[in-house]
PDB file of C-alpha atoms in Angstrom:
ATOM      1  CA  UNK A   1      71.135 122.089  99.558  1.00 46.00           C
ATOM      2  CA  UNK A   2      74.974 122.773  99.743  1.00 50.00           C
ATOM      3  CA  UNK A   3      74.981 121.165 103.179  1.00 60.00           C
ATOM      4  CA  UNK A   4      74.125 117.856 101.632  1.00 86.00           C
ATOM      5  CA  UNK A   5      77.677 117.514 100.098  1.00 92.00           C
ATOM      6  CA  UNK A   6      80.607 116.791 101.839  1.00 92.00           C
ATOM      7  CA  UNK A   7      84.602 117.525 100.594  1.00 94.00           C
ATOM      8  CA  UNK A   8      86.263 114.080 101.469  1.00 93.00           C
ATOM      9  CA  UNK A   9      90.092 113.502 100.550  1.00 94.00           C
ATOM     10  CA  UNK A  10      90.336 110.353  98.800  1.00 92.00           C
ATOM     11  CA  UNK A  11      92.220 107.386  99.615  1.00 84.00           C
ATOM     12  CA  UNK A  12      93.538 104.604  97.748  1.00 76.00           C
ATOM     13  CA  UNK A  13      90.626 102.670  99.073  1.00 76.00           C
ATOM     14  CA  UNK A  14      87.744 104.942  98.256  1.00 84.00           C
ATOM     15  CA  UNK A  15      89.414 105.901  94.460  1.00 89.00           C
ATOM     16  CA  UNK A  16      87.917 102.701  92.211  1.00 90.00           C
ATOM     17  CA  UNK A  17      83.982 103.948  93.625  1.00 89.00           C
ATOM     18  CA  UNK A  18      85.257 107.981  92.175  1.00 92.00           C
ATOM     19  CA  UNK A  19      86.231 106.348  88.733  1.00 93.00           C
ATOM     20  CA  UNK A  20      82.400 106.289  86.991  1.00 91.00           C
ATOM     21  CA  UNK A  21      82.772 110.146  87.144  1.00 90.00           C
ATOM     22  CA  UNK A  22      85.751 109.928  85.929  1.00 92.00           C
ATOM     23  CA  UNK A  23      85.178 107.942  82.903  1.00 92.00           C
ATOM     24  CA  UNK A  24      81.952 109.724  82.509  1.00 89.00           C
ATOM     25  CA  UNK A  25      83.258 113.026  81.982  1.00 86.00           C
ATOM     26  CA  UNK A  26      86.923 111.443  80.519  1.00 88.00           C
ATOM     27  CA  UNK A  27      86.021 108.784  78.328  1.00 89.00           C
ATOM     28  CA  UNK A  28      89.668 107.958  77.051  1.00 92.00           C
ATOM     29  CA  UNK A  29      91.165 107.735  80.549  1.00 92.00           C
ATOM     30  CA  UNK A  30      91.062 103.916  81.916  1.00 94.00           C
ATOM     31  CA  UNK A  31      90.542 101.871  84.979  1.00 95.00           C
ATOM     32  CA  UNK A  32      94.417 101.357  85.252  1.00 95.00           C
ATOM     33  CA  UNK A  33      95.571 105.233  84.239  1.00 95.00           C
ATOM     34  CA  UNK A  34      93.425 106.373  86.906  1.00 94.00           C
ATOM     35  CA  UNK A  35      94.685 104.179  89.541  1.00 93.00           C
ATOM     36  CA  UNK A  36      98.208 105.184  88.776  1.00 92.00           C
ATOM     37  CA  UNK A  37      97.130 108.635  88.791  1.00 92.00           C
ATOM     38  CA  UNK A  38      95.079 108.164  92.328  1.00 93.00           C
ATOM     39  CA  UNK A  39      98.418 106.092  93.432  1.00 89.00           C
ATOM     40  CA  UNK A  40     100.649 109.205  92.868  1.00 88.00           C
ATOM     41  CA  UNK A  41      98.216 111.712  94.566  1.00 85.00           C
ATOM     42  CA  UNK A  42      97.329 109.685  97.526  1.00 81.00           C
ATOM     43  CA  UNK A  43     100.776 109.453  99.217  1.00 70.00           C
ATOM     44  CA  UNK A  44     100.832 108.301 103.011  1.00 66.00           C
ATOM     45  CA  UNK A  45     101.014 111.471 105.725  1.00 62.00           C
ATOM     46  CA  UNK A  46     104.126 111.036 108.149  1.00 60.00           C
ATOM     47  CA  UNK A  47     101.875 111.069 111.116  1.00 58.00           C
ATOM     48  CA  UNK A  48     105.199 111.732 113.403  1.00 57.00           C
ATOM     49  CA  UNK A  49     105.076 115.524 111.771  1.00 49.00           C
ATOM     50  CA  UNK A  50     101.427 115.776 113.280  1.00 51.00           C
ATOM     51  CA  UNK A  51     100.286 117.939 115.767  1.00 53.00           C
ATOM     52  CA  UNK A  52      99.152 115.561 118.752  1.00 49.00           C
ATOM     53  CA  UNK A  53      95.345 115.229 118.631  1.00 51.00           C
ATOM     54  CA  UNK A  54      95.033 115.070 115.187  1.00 53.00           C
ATOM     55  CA  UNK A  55      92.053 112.713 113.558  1.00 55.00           C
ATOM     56  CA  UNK A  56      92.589 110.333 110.376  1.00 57.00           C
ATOM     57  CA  UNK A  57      90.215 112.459 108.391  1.00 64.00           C
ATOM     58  CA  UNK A  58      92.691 116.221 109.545  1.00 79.00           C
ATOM     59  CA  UNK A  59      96.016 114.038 108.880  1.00 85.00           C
ATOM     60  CA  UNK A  60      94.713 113.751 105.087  1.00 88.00           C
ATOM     61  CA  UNK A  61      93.878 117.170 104.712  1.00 92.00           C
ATOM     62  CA  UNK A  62      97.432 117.970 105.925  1.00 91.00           C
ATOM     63  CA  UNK A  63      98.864 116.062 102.508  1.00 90.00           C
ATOM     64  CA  UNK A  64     100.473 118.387 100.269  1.00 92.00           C
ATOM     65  CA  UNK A  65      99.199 117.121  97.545  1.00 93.00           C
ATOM     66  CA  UNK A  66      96.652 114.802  96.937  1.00 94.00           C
ATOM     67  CA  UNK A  67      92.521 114.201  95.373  1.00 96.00           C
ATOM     68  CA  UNK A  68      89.707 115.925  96.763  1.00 96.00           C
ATOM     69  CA  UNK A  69      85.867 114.272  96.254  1.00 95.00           C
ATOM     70  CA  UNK A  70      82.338 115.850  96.472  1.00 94.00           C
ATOM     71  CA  UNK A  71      79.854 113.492  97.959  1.00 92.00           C
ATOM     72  CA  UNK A  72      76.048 113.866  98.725  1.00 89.00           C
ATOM     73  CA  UNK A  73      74.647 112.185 101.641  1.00 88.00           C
ATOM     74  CA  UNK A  74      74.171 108.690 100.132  1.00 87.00           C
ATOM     75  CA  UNK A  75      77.724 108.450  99.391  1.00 86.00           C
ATOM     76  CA  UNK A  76      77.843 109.215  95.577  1.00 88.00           C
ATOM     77  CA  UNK A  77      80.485 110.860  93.721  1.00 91.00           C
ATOM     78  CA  UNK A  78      79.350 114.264  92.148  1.00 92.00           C
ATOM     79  CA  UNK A  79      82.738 115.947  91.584  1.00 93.00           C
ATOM     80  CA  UNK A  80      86.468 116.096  92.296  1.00 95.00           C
ATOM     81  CA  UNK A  81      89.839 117.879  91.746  1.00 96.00           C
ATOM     82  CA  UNK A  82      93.066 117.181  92.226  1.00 95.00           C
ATOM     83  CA  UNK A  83      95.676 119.550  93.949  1.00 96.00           C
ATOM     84  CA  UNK A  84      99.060 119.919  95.443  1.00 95.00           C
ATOM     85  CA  UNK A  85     100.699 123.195  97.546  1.00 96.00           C
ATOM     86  CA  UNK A  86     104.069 124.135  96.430  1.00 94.00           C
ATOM     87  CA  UNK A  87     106.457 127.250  96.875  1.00 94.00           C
ATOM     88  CA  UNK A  88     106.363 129.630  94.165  1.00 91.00           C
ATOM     89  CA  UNK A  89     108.945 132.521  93.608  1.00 92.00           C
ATOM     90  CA  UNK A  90     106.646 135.388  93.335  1.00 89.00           C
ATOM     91  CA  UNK A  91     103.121 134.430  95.711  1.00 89.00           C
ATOM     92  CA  UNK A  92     104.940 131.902  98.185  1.00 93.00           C
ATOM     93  CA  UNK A  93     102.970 129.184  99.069  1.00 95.00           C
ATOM     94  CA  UNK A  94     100.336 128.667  96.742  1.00 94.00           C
ATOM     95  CA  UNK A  95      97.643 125.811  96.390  1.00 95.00           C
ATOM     96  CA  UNK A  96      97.757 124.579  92.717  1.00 94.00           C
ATOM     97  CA  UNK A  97      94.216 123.204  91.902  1.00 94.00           C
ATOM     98  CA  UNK A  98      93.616 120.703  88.737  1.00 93.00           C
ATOM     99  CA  UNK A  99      91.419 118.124  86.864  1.00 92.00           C
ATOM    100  CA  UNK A 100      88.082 120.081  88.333  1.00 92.00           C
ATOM    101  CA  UNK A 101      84.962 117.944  87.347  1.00 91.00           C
ATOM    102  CA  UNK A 102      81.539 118.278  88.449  1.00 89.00           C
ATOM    103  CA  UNK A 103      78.101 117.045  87.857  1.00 86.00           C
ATOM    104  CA  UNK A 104      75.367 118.614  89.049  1.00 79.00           C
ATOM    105  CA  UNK A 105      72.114 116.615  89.395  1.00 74.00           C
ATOM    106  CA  UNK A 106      70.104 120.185  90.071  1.00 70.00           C
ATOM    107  CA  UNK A 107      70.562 123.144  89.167  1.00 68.00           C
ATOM    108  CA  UNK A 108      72.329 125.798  91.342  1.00 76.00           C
ATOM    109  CA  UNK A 109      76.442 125.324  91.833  1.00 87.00           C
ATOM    110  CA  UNK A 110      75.939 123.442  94.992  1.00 90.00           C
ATOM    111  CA  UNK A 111      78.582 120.584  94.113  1.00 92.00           C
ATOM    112  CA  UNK A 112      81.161 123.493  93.049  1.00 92.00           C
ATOM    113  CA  UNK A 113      80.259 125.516  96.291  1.00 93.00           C
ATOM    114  CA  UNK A 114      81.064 122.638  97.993  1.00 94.00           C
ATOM    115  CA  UNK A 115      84.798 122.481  96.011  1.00 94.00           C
ATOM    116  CA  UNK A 116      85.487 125.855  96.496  1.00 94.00           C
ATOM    117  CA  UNK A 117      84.923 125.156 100.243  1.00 95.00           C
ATOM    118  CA  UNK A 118      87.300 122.755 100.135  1.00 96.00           C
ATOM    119  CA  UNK A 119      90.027 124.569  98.323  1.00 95.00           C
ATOM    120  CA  UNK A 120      89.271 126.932 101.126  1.00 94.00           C
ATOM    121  CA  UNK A 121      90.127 124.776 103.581  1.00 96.00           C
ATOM    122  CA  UNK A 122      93.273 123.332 102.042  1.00 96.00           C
ATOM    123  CA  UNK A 123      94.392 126.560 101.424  1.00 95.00           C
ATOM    124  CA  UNK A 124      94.266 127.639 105.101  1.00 95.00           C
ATOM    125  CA  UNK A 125      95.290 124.589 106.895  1.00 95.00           C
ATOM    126  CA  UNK A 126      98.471 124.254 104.181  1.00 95.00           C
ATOM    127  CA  UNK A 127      99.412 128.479 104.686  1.00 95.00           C
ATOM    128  CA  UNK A 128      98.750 129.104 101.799  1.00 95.00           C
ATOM    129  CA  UNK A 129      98.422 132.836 100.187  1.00 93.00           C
ATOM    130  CA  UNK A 130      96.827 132.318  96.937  1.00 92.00           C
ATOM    131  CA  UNK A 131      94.804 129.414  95.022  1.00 94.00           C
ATOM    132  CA  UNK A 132      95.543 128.822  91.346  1.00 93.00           C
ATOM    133  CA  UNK A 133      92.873 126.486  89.982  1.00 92.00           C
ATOM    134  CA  UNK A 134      93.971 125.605  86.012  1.00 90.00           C
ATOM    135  CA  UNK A 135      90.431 124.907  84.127  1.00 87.00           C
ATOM    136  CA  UNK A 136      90.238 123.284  80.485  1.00 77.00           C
ATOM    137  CA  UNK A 137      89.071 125.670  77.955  1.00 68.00           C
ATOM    138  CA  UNK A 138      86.531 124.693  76.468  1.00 65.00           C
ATOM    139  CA  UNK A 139      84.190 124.649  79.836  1.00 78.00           C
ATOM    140  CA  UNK A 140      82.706 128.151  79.795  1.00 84.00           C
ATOM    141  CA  UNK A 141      80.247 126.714  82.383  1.00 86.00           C
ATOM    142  CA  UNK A 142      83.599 126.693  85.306  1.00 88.00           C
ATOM    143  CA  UNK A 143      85.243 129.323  83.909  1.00 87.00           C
ATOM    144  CA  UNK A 144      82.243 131.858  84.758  1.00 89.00           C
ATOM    145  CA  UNK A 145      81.480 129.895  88.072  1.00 90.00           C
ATOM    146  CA  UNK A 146      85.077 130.393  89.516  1.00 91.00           C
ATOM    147  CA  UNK A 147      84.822 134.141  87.603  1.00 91.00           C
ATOM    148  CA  UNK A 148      81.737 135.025  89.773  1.00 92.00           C
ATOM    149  CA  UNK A 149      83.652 133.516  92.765  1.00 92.00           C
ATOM    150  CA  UNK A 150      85.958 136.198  92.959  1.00 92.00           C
ATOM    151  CA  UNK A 151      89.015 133.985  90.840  1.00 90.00           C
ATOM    152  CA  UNK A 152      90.756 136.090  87.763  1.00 87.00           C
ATOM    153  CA  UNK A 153      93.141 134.888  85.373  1.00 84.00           C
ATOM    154  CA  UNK A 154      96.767 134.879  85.929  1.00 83.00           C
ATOM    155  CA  UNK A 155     100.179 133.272  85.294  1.00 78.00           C
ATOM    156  CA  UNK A 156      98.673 131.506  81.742  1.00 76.00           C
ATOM    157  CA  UNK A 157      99.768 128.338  81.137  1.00 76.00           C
ATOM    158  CA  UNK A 158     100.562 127.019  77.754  1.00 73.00           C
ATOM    159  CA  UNK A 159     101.262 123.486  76.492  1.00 72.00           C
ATOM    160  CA  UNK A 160     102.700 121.978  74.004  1.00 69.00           C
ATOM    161  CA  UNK A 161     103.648 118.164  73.172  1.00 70.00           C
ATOM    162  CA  UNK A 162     107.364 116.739  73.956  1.00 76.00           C
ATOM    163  CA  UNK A 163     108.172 116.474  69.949  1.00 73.00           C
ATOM    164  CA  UNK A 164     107.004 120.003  68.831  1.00 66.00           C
ATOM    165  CA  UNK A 165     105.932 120.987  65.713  1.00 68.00           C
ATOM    166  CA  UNK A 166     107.205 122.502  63.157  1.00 66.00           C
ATOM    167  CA  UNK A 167     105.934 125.320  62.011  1.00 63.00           C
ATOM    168  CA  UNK A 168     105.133 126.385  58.367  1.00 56.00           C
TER     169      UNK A 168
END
């Protein structure tokens, strides 16, 4: 069943047909947010920097950061993350791994199977020595997946809004 999705980086052109997920599983975020969003992900690869024989599909994998897509065979949209490969001081080059949403129409973890492939991928063809994929709390359902998938916590992130508050 895992065969029948496909990783695809998305493009400018394919983003408005990703954004019923999207809005499905982030009702507050808009048409127009998410196209800035896609816009700033989706940069154009310097093809010059290539290796020669490189396809159109390999030259978008090669973007250092960018939106990745699940797809089954018809086309439709069951899951994406977003990602981008920087240097970090203590693991070196590192893919960081965001905004993870899935929807799977069966059961089994065949559309996140099909992510993790993909951050596979990335991850080699970018050098990279570790994955970091950050995960909202409150879904238990990734955390375990990615948990069983060999991932542990590390480096915690914590946020807080621009104007902080003050406390009592």
């Amino acid at each position: 069943m895992s065969e029948a999705y496909k990783s695809l980086p998305l493009t400018a052109q394919t983003a408005d047909m990703t954004y019923p997920l999207v809005q499905m599983l982030k009702v507050d975020m808009s048409f127009d947010r998410w196209r800035a969003f896609v816009d700033q992900y989706c940069m154009p690869v310097n093809k010059e920097t290539l290796g020669a024989g490189t396809d159109g599909e390999d030259i978008l994998w090669q973007r250092e950061r960018g939106i990745i897509v699940i797809a089954n065979e018809r086309g439709y949209i069951h899951g994406l993350f977003s990602y981008y490969v920087r240097d970090d001081m203590t693991d070196g080059v590192v893919l960081h791994v965001d905004n993870v949403m899935a929807v799977e129409i069966v059961s089994g973890d065949y559309v996140l199977d099909a992510m993790r492939d993909a951050m596979s991928r990335l991850a080699r063809v970018h050098a990279c020595s570790n994955v970091y994929v950050s995960l909202g709390e409150p879904d238990e359902r990734l955390r375990e997946y990615f948990s069983r998938a060999g991932y542990a916590p590390s480096k915690v992130r914590y946020c807080a809004p621009t104007t902080p508050r003050l406390s009592a």
